[in-house]
Coordinates of C-alpha atoms and ligand atoms in Angstrom, one line a residue:
M1 CA 187.4 177.6 169.3
R2 CA 186.8 180.6 171.6
H3 CA 183.4 181.3 173.1
V4 CA 181.1 184.0 172.0
F5 CA 180.2 186.3 174.8
L6 CA 177.2 188.4 175.8
A7 CA 178.1 192.0 176.0
G8 CA 178.1 194.3 179.1
T9 CA 176.8 193.7 182.5
A10 CA 175.0 190.4 181.3
C11 CA 178.3 188.9 180.6
L12 CA 179.9 190.1 183.8
A13 CA 177.1 188.2 185.8
L14 CA 177.0 185.2 183.6
C15 CA 180.7 184.9 183.0
A16 CA 181.7 185.2 186.6
G17 CA 180.0 181.7 187.1
A18 CA 181.0 180.4 183.6
A19 CA 184.1 178.1 183.5
R20 CA 187.5 178.1 182.2
A21 CA 186.9 178.0 178.4
E22 CA 186.3 181.7 178.3
E23 CA 189.1 184.3 178.0
S24 CA 189.6 186.3 181.3
V25 CA 191.8 188.6 183.1
E26 CA 192.4 188.6 186.7
V27 CA 193.1 192.2 187.6
L28 CA 194.9 193.3 190.8
H29 CA 194.1 197.2 191.5
W30 CA 193.2 199.6 194.4
W31 CA 190.4 201.4 192.8
T32 CA 188.0 200.8 195.6
A33 CA 186.5 204.3 196.3
G34 CA 183.2 205.2 194.6
G35 CA 184.6 207.4 191.7
E36 CA 187.4 204.9 191.2
A37 CA 185.1 201.9 191.0
A38 CA 182.8 203.8 188.5
A39 CA 185.8 204.4 186.3
L40 CA 186.8 200.7 186.5
N41 CA 183.1 199.7 185.5
V42 CA 183.9 201.5 182.3
L43 CA 186.9 199.0 181.7
K44 CA 185.2 196.0 182.9
E45 CA 182.1 196.6 180.6
D46 CA 184.4 197.4 177.8
L47 CA 186.3 194.1 178.1
A48 CA 183.1 192.2 178.6
A49 CA 181.8 193.5 175.2
K50 CA 185.0 192.2 173.9
G51 CA 184.6 188.7 175.3
V52 CA 187.0 188.9 178.0
A53 CA 185.7 188.3 181.4
W54 CA 187.0 190.0 184.6
K55 CA 188.2 188.5 187.6
D56 CA 188.4 191.1 190.3
M57 CA 191.2 191.4 192.8
P58 CA 190.7 194.7 194.6
V59 CA 193.2 195.6 197.4
A60 CA 192.0 198.9 199.1
G61 CA 194.5 201.4 200.1
G62 CA 195.3 204.8 198.2
S63 CA 198.4 204.9 196.2
G64 CA 198.7 201.2 196.1
V65 CA 200.9 200.4 199.2
Q66 CA 198.8 197.5 200.3
A67 CA 198.1 196.4 196.6
M68 CA 201.9 196.2 196.0
T69 CA 202.3 194.0 199.2
A70 CA 199.6 191.6 198.0
L71 CA 201.2 191.4 194.6
R72 CA 204.6 190.2 196.1
A73 CA 202.8 187.5 198.0
R74 CA 201.2 186.3 194.8
V75 CA 204.4 186.5 192.7
T76 CA 206.2 184.6 195.5
A77 CA 203.6 181.8 195.6
G78 CA 204.3 181.6 192.0
D79 CA 200.8 182.7 191.0
P80 CA 200.8 186.2 189.5
P81 CA 197.7 187.9 188.7
T82 CA 197.2 188.3 184.7
A83 CA 197.1 192.2 185.0
V84 CA 198.1 194.6 187.7
Q85 CA 197.6 198.4 188.2
M86 CA 200.9 199.8 188.8
L87 CA 202.8 203.1 189.1
G88 CA 206.2 204.4 187.9
F89 CA 209.2 203.0 189.7
D90 CA 207.3 199.8 190.8
I91 CA 206.9 199.1 187.0
R92 CA 210.7 199.4 186.6
E93 CA 211.4 197.3 189.6
W94 CA 209.2 194.4 188.3
S95 CA 210.6 194.9 184.8
E96 CA 214.2 194.4 186.2
M97 CA 213.1 191.0 187.5
G98 CA 212.0 189.9 184.0
V99 CA 208.5 188.8 184.9
L100 CA 206.5 191.2 182.9
S101 CA 205.0 190.4 179.2
N102 CA 206.3 192.4 176.4
L103 CA 203.7 194.4 174.6
D104 CA 205.8 195.3 171.6
T105 CA 203.6 193.2 169.1
L106 CA 200.5 195.3 170.0
A107 CA 202.3 198.7 170.7
G108 CA 204.4 198.8 167.5
P109 CA 201.7 198.5 164.8
A110 CA 199.4 200.7 167.1
G111 CA 202.0 203.5 167.2
W112 CA 202.1 204.0 170.9
D113 CA 205.7 205.6 170.6
K114 CA 203.9 208.5 168.7
V115 CA 201.1 209.1 171.1
V116 CA 202.3 208.7 174.7
P117 CA 204.3 211.4 176.2
Q118 CA 208.0 210.7 176.8
A119 CA 207.8 211.3 180.6
I120 CA 205.2 208.4 180.8
Q121 CA 207.0 206.3 178.2
A122 CA 210.0 206.4 180.5
F123 CA 208.0 204.1 182.9
S124 CA 206.0 202.1 180.3
K125 CA 209.2 200.9 178.5
Y126 CA 212.0 198.9 179.7
D127 CA 215.1 198.4 177.7
G128 CA 213.3 199.6 174.7
H129 CA 210.4 197.4 174.9
W130 CA 206.8 198.2 176.0
I131 CA 205.9 196.4 179.1
A132 CA 202.9 198.7 180.4
A133 CA 199.7 200.4 178.9
P134 CA 199.2 203.7 180.5
V135 CA 195.4 204.3 181.2
N136 CA 195.9 207.9 182.5
V137 CA 197.8 210.8 183.6
H138 CA 196.8 212.1 187.2
S139 CA 198.6 214.8 189.1
T140 CA 198.8 215.6 192.6
N141 CA 199.1 219.4 193.1
W142 CA 195.6 220.2 193.2
L143 CA 193.2 221.9 195.7
W144 CA 189.6 221.0 195.8
I145 CA 187.4 223.8 197.3
N146 CA 183.9 223.9 198.3
K147 CA 182.3 226.7 196.2
A148 CA 180.0 228.1 198.7
A149 CA 182.7 228.4 201.4
L150 CA 185.0 230.1 198.9
D151 CA 182.2 232.3 197.9
K152 CA 181.7 233.3 201.7
A153 CA 185.2 233.8 202.0
G154 CA 185.3 236.4 199.1
G155 CA 185.3 234.1 196.0
K156 CA 189.0 234.4 195.1
A157 CA 190.7 231.1 195.1
P158 CA 194.4 231.6 196.7
A159 CA 197.3 231.8 194.4
D160 CA 200.1 231.6 197.1
M161 CA 200.6 230.2 200.6
D162 CA 199.8 233.4 202.2
A163 CA 196.4 233.6 200.6
F164 CA 196.0 229.9 201.2
F165 CA 196.3 230.5 205.0
A166 CA 194.1 233.5 204.9
M167 CA 191.4 231.3 203.3
L168 CA 191.9 228.6 205.6
D169 CA 191.3 231.2 208.5
N170 CA 188.1 232.4 206.9
F171 CA 186.9 228.8 206.7
K172 CA 187.8 228.4 210.5
A173 CA 185.6 231.4 211.1
Q174 CA 182.7 229.9 209.2
G175 CA 182.9 227.1 211.6
I176 CA 183.9 224.3 209.1
V177 CA 187.0 222.3 209.0
P178 CA 189.3 224.3 207.0
L179 CA 191.4 221.6 205.6
A180 CA 190.2 218.1 205.2
H181 CA 193.0 215.6 205.5
G182 CA 193.6 212.0 206.0
G183 CA 196.5 211.1 208.2
Q184 CA 198.1 208.3 206.3
P185 CA 201.6 208.3 205.2
W186 CA 200.8 208.6 201.6
Q187 CA 198.4 211.5 202.1
D188 CA 200.9 213.2 204.3
G189 CA 203.4 212.7 201.5
T190 CA 201.0 214.0 198.9
L191 CA 200.5 217.1 200.8
W192 CA 204.2 217.6 201.5
E193 CA 205.1 217.4 197.9
A194 CA 202.8 220.0 197.0
V195 CA 204.2 222.4 199.8
V196 CA 207.8 221.5 198.4
L197 CA 206.9 222.5 195.1
S198 CA 205.0 225.6 196.2
R199 CA 207.7 227.0 198.4
G200 CA 210.7 226.0 196.4
G201 CA 209.4 225.8 192.8
M202 CA 210.2 223.1 190.3
D203 CA 214.0 223.3 190.3
F204 CA 214.0 223.0 194.1
Y205 CA 211.4 220.0 193.8
K206 CA 213.7 218.2 191.5
K207 CA 216.8 218.7 193.5
A208 CA 215.3 217.9 196.8
V209 CA 213.1 215.1 195.7
L210 CA 214.2 213.7 192.2
E211 CA 217.9 214.1 193.0
A212 CA 217.8 213.6 196.7
D213 CA 220.3 216.4 197.4
P214 CA 221.1 216.4 201.1
D215 CA 221.6 220.3 201.1
A216 CA 218.2 220.7 199.6
L217 CA 216.5 218.0 201.9
S218 CA 217.9 219.9 205.0
G219 CA 218.1 223.5 204.0
E220 CA 216.2 226.8 204.7
T221 CA 213.5 226.0 202.1
M222 CA 213.0 222.6 203.5
R223 CA 212.6 224.2 207.0
Q224 CA 209.9 226.5 205.7
V225 CA 208.0 223.4 204.3
F226 CA 208.0 221.7 207.6
D227 CA 207.0 224.9 209.2
D228 CA 204.0 224.8 206.8
M229 CA 203.1 221.5 207.5
T230 CA 202.9 222.1 211.2
R231 CA 200.8 225.2 210.5
L232 CA 198.7 223.3 208.2
R233 CA 198.0 220.5 210.7
G234 CA 196.3 223.4 212.9
Y235 CA 193.7 223.4 210.4
F236 CA 192.9 219.7 210.3
D237 CA 189.9 218.4 212.5
N238 CA 190.6 216.0 215.4
S239 CA 189.6 212.9 213.5
F240 CA 192.2 213.2 210.8
S241 CA 194.3 210.4 211.8
G242 CA 194.1 207.4 209.4
R243 CA 191.1 208.8 207.6
D244 CA 190.8 207.5 204.0
W245 CA 191.1 210.2 201.4
N246 CA 187.7 209.8 199.9
L247 CA 186.1 210.5 203.3
S248 CA 188.0 213.7 203.4
S249 CA 186.6 214.5 199.8
A250 CA 183.1 213.8 201.1
M251 CA 183.7 216.4 204.0
V252 CA 184.2 219.0 201.4
I253 CA 181.4 217.8 199.1
E254 CA 179.1 218.1 202.1
G255 CA 180.4 221.4 203.1
K256 CA 181.6 220.2 206.4
A257 CA 185.1 221.1 205.3
G258 CA 186.4 223.9 203.1
A259 CA 189.1 222.4 201.1
Q260 CA 191.3 219.3 200.4
E261 CA 194.6 219.0 198.9
M262 CA 194.7 215.7 196.8
G263 CA 195.3 214.4 193.4
D264 CA 192.7 214.8 190.9
W265 CA 191.2 211.2 191.6
A266 CA 189.2 213.4 194.1
K267 CA 187.3 214.8 191.3
G268 CA 185.9 211.3 190.6
E269 CA 184.3 211.6 194.1
F270 CA 182.8 215.0 193.6
L271 CA 181.4 213.9 190.1
R272 CA 179.7 210.9 191.7
A273 CA 178.0 212.9 194.2
G274 CA 176.6 214.9 191.4
N275 CA 178.8 218.1 191.9
V276 CA 179.6 220.4 189.2
P277 CA 183.0 222.1 188.6
D278 CA 182.6 226.0 189.4
K279 CA 179.2 225.4 190.7
D280 CA 179.7 223.2 193.6
F281 CA 183.4 222.9 193.8
V282 CA 186.5 224.7 192.5
C283 CA 189.6 223.0 191.2
I284 CA 192.7 225.0 191.4
R285 CA 196.4 224.1 191.3
F286 CA 197.9 224.0 194.9
P287 CA 198.6 227.6 195.9
G288 CA 201.8 228.7 194.4
T289 CA 202.0 225.8 192.0
Q290 CA 200.4 227.0 188.9
G291 CA 202.4 226.1 185.7
N292 CA 204.0 223.2 187.5
V293 CA 202.5 219.6 187.3
L294 CA 203.7 216.6 189.6
F295 CA 202.3 213.6 187.6
N296 CA 201.6 210.0 188.2
S297 CA 200.2 207.6 185.5
D298 CA 198.3 204.5 186.5
Q299 CA 199.3 201.7 184.0
F300 CA 198.5 198.1 183.5
V301 CA 201.3 195.6 183.4
M302 CA 200.7 192.0 182.3
F303 CA 202.6 189.2 184.4
E304 CA 204.1 186.4 182.1
Q305 CA 201.7 183.3 182.9
K306 CA 202.6 179.6 182.8
D307 CA 199.4 179.2 180.8
A308 CA 200.3 180.7 177.4
G309 CA 196.6 181.0 176.4
L310 CA 196.3 183.9 178.7
K311 CA 198.4 186.1 176.6
D312 CA 195.6 186.9 174.0
A313 CA 193.3 188.2 176.9
Q314 CA 196.2 190.3 178.2
L315 CA 196.9 191.8 174.7
K316 CA 193.0 192.3 174.4
M317 CA 193.0 194.2 177.8
A318 CA 196.2 196.3 176.9
A319 CA 194.6 197.3 173.5
A320 CA 191.1 198.2 175.1
V321 CA 193.1 200.4 177.6
M322 CA 195.0 202.4 174.9
D323 CA 191.9 202.7 172.7
P324 CA 191.3 206.7 172.4
A325 CA 187.5 206.4 172.9
F326 CA 188.1 204.3 176.0
Q327 CA 190.6 206.9 177.3
I328 CA 187.9 209.5 177.1
A329 CA 185.2 207.6 178.6
F330 CA 187.5 206.3 181.4
N331 CA 189.3 209.5 182.4
K332 CA 186.2 211.6 182.3
V333 CA 184.9 209.5 185.4
K334 CA 188.3 208.9 186.9
G335 CA 189.3 212.4 187.2
S336 CA 192.6 212.0 185.3
V337 CA 193.5 213.0 181.7
P338 CA 194.2 210.7 178.8
A339 CA 197.8 209.1 178.5
R340 CA 197.6 209.8 174.7
T341 CA 198.3 213.2 173.4
D342 CA 196.0 212.6 170.3
V343 CA 192.9 212.6 172.2
P344 CA 190.5 215.9 172.2
D345 CA 189.5 217.7 175.3
T346 CA 185.8 218.3 173.8
D347 CA 184.2 215.9 176.2
F348 CA 186.1 216.8 179.4
D349 CA 184.7 219.3 182.1
A350 CA 186.4 222.4 183.2
C351 CA 188.8 220.7 185.5
G352 CA 189.6 217.9 182.9
K353 CA 190.3 220.7 180.2
K354 CA 192.6 222.4 182.7
G355 CA 194.2 219.3 183.5
M356 CA 195.1 218.6 179.9
R357 CA 196.1 222.1 179.3
D358 CA 198.5 222.3 182.2
L359 CA 200.0 219.0 181.3
A360 CA 200.7 220.0 177.8
E361 CA 202.2 223.3 179.0
A362 CA 204.4 221.7 181.8
A363 CA 205.8 219.2 179.5
A364 CA 206.6 221.8 177.0
N365 CA 208.2 224.1 179.7
G366 CA 210.2 221.4 181.5
T367 CA 208.1 222.0 184.7
L368 CA 206.7 218.4 184.7
A369 CA 208.0 216.1 187.4
G370 CA 207.0 212.6 188.9
S371 CA 205.2 212.7 192.1
L372 CA 207.1 211.2 194.9
A373 CA 204.1 210.2 196.8
H374 CA 202.5 208.2 193.8
G375 CA 205.6 206.4 192.7
H376 CA 207.2 208.5 190.0
G377 CA 209.8 210.4 192.0
Q378 CA 211.9 207.6 193.7
P379 CA 212.0 203.9 194.2
S380 CA 209.6 203.0 196.8
S381 CA 212.4 202.3 199.5
V382 CA 213.2 205.9 199.3
K383 CA 209.6 207.0 199.2
E384 CA 208.8 205.4 202.3
A385 CA 211.8 206.7 204.0
I386 CA 210.6 210.2 203.2
F387 CA 207.1 209.3 204.2
D388 CA 208.3 208.2 207.7
V389 CA 210.1 211.5 208.5
V390 CA 207.1 213.8 206.9
T391 CA 204.5 211.6 208.9
Q392 CA 206.4 212.0 212.2
Q393 CA 206.9 215.5 211.8
L394 CA 203.5 216.4 210.8
N395 CA 202.1 214.4 214.1
G396 CA 204.3 216.4 216.2
Q397 CA 206.6 213.3 217.2
I398 CA 209.6 215.0 216.0
S399 CA 210.4 218.5 215.8
T400 CA 211.1 220.4 212.5
D401 CA 215.0 220.4 213.6
E402 CA 214.8 216.8 213.9
A403 CA 213.2 216.1 210.7
L404 CA 215.5 218.3 208.9
K405 CA 218.4 216.2 210.3
R406 CA 216.7 212.8 209.5
L407 CA 215.4 213.6 206.0
P408 CA 218.9 213.3 204.2
Q409 CA 220.0 210.5 206.6
A410 CA 216.9 208.3 206.0
V411 CA 216.9 208.8 202.1
K412 CA 220.7 207.8 202.0
A413 CA 220.1 204.7 204.0
A414 CA 217.2 203.9 201.6
M415 CA 219.1 204.4 198.4
Ligands
BGC501 C1 196.4 206.4 191.8 C2 195.0 206.9 191.5 C3 194.2 206.6 192.8 C4 194.7 207.1 193.8 C5 193.9 206.9 195.4 C6 196.9 207.0 193.1 O1 198.2 206.4 193.4 O2 197.3 206.7 190.7 O3 194.4 206.1 190.6 O4 192.9 206.9 192.4 O5 196.1 206.5 194.1 O6 193.7 205.7 195.6

């Protein structure tokens, strides 16, 4: 017989020390920033209340690059964690290896087919079977602006690249860092894909990034993108190199910087600092990209275990993740929007409501596409090949001409 558990934090404290008889999940994730950890707590507490203890395996590093390295080591050692946070193409790659648990017995009766958007299902299912439970939908083409700085700059949020550069010039004149950026490959890639979308529009993004068309990767629009990247770098501060994304968010929160381009997990940081949308900060689509959404969805996959008894806890976790009330509670804190389309936006703030509206609109208009930088545009080998070129060009190690030459080559070699 299974144990009956104390609910909430009491269980977390006690169950950590309690022994094996209890149900538990060991969860590998990269939610280590303040807003992320706060959102994760919603899940931990929810599971504790359902009698499932949480064994934490956090691996810091935005976009999960380091977490995926840690995962490979665990799987190679024959000891995979029970549950793992994962993005798009990584889910597909692990599915192909046949090591993920099938969630059909849960997903079928619960009707996931009807409530999860097709674009997400494309990654949650493999060979017609559910192998992942989507927690959320994030998107990357956002700009987070300090409201006081924007007011000083005239109060109008920029709708295109020209207006964006004008705003950054104004921030410079105010004596603050115009654009808070962290120089890490995935962050460079996140900025780059937003500029690609802005300059080329959705058709171009699809051609260049999703189809990896060599002409699109080396043509005039891409030249403009790299020229913009060089220009944007002129608005960073001197300590941008290697900085974590949440520290850049903090610069905007504290008014030391004017704006940050980042996915909507940044909102989690603003909220945690007590900031309120439209009062302390403004969220807009990256200039020139309104109407388009580059998405990524955090999903939990369950690894097949030697101990079959763990399956029940895995299914309990997957069920908890897909619960509509949980999707609201979690995503309000995380900055993302629900992965279910049947959840009302009532409880969400202005940015969350906008995120849900934009997502539905983009899905209906064919202007929704996977984010490259966050695992939904290309398999990780291609993603990393693009990051290499983008980072080197942004740091001035290679010229724009060289980047245009190398980009299609690097992508081809990685495919
Ligand atoms: C994940 C987010 C996370 C962000 C920064 C993204 O790839 O989807 O959940 O907050 O990386 O760590």
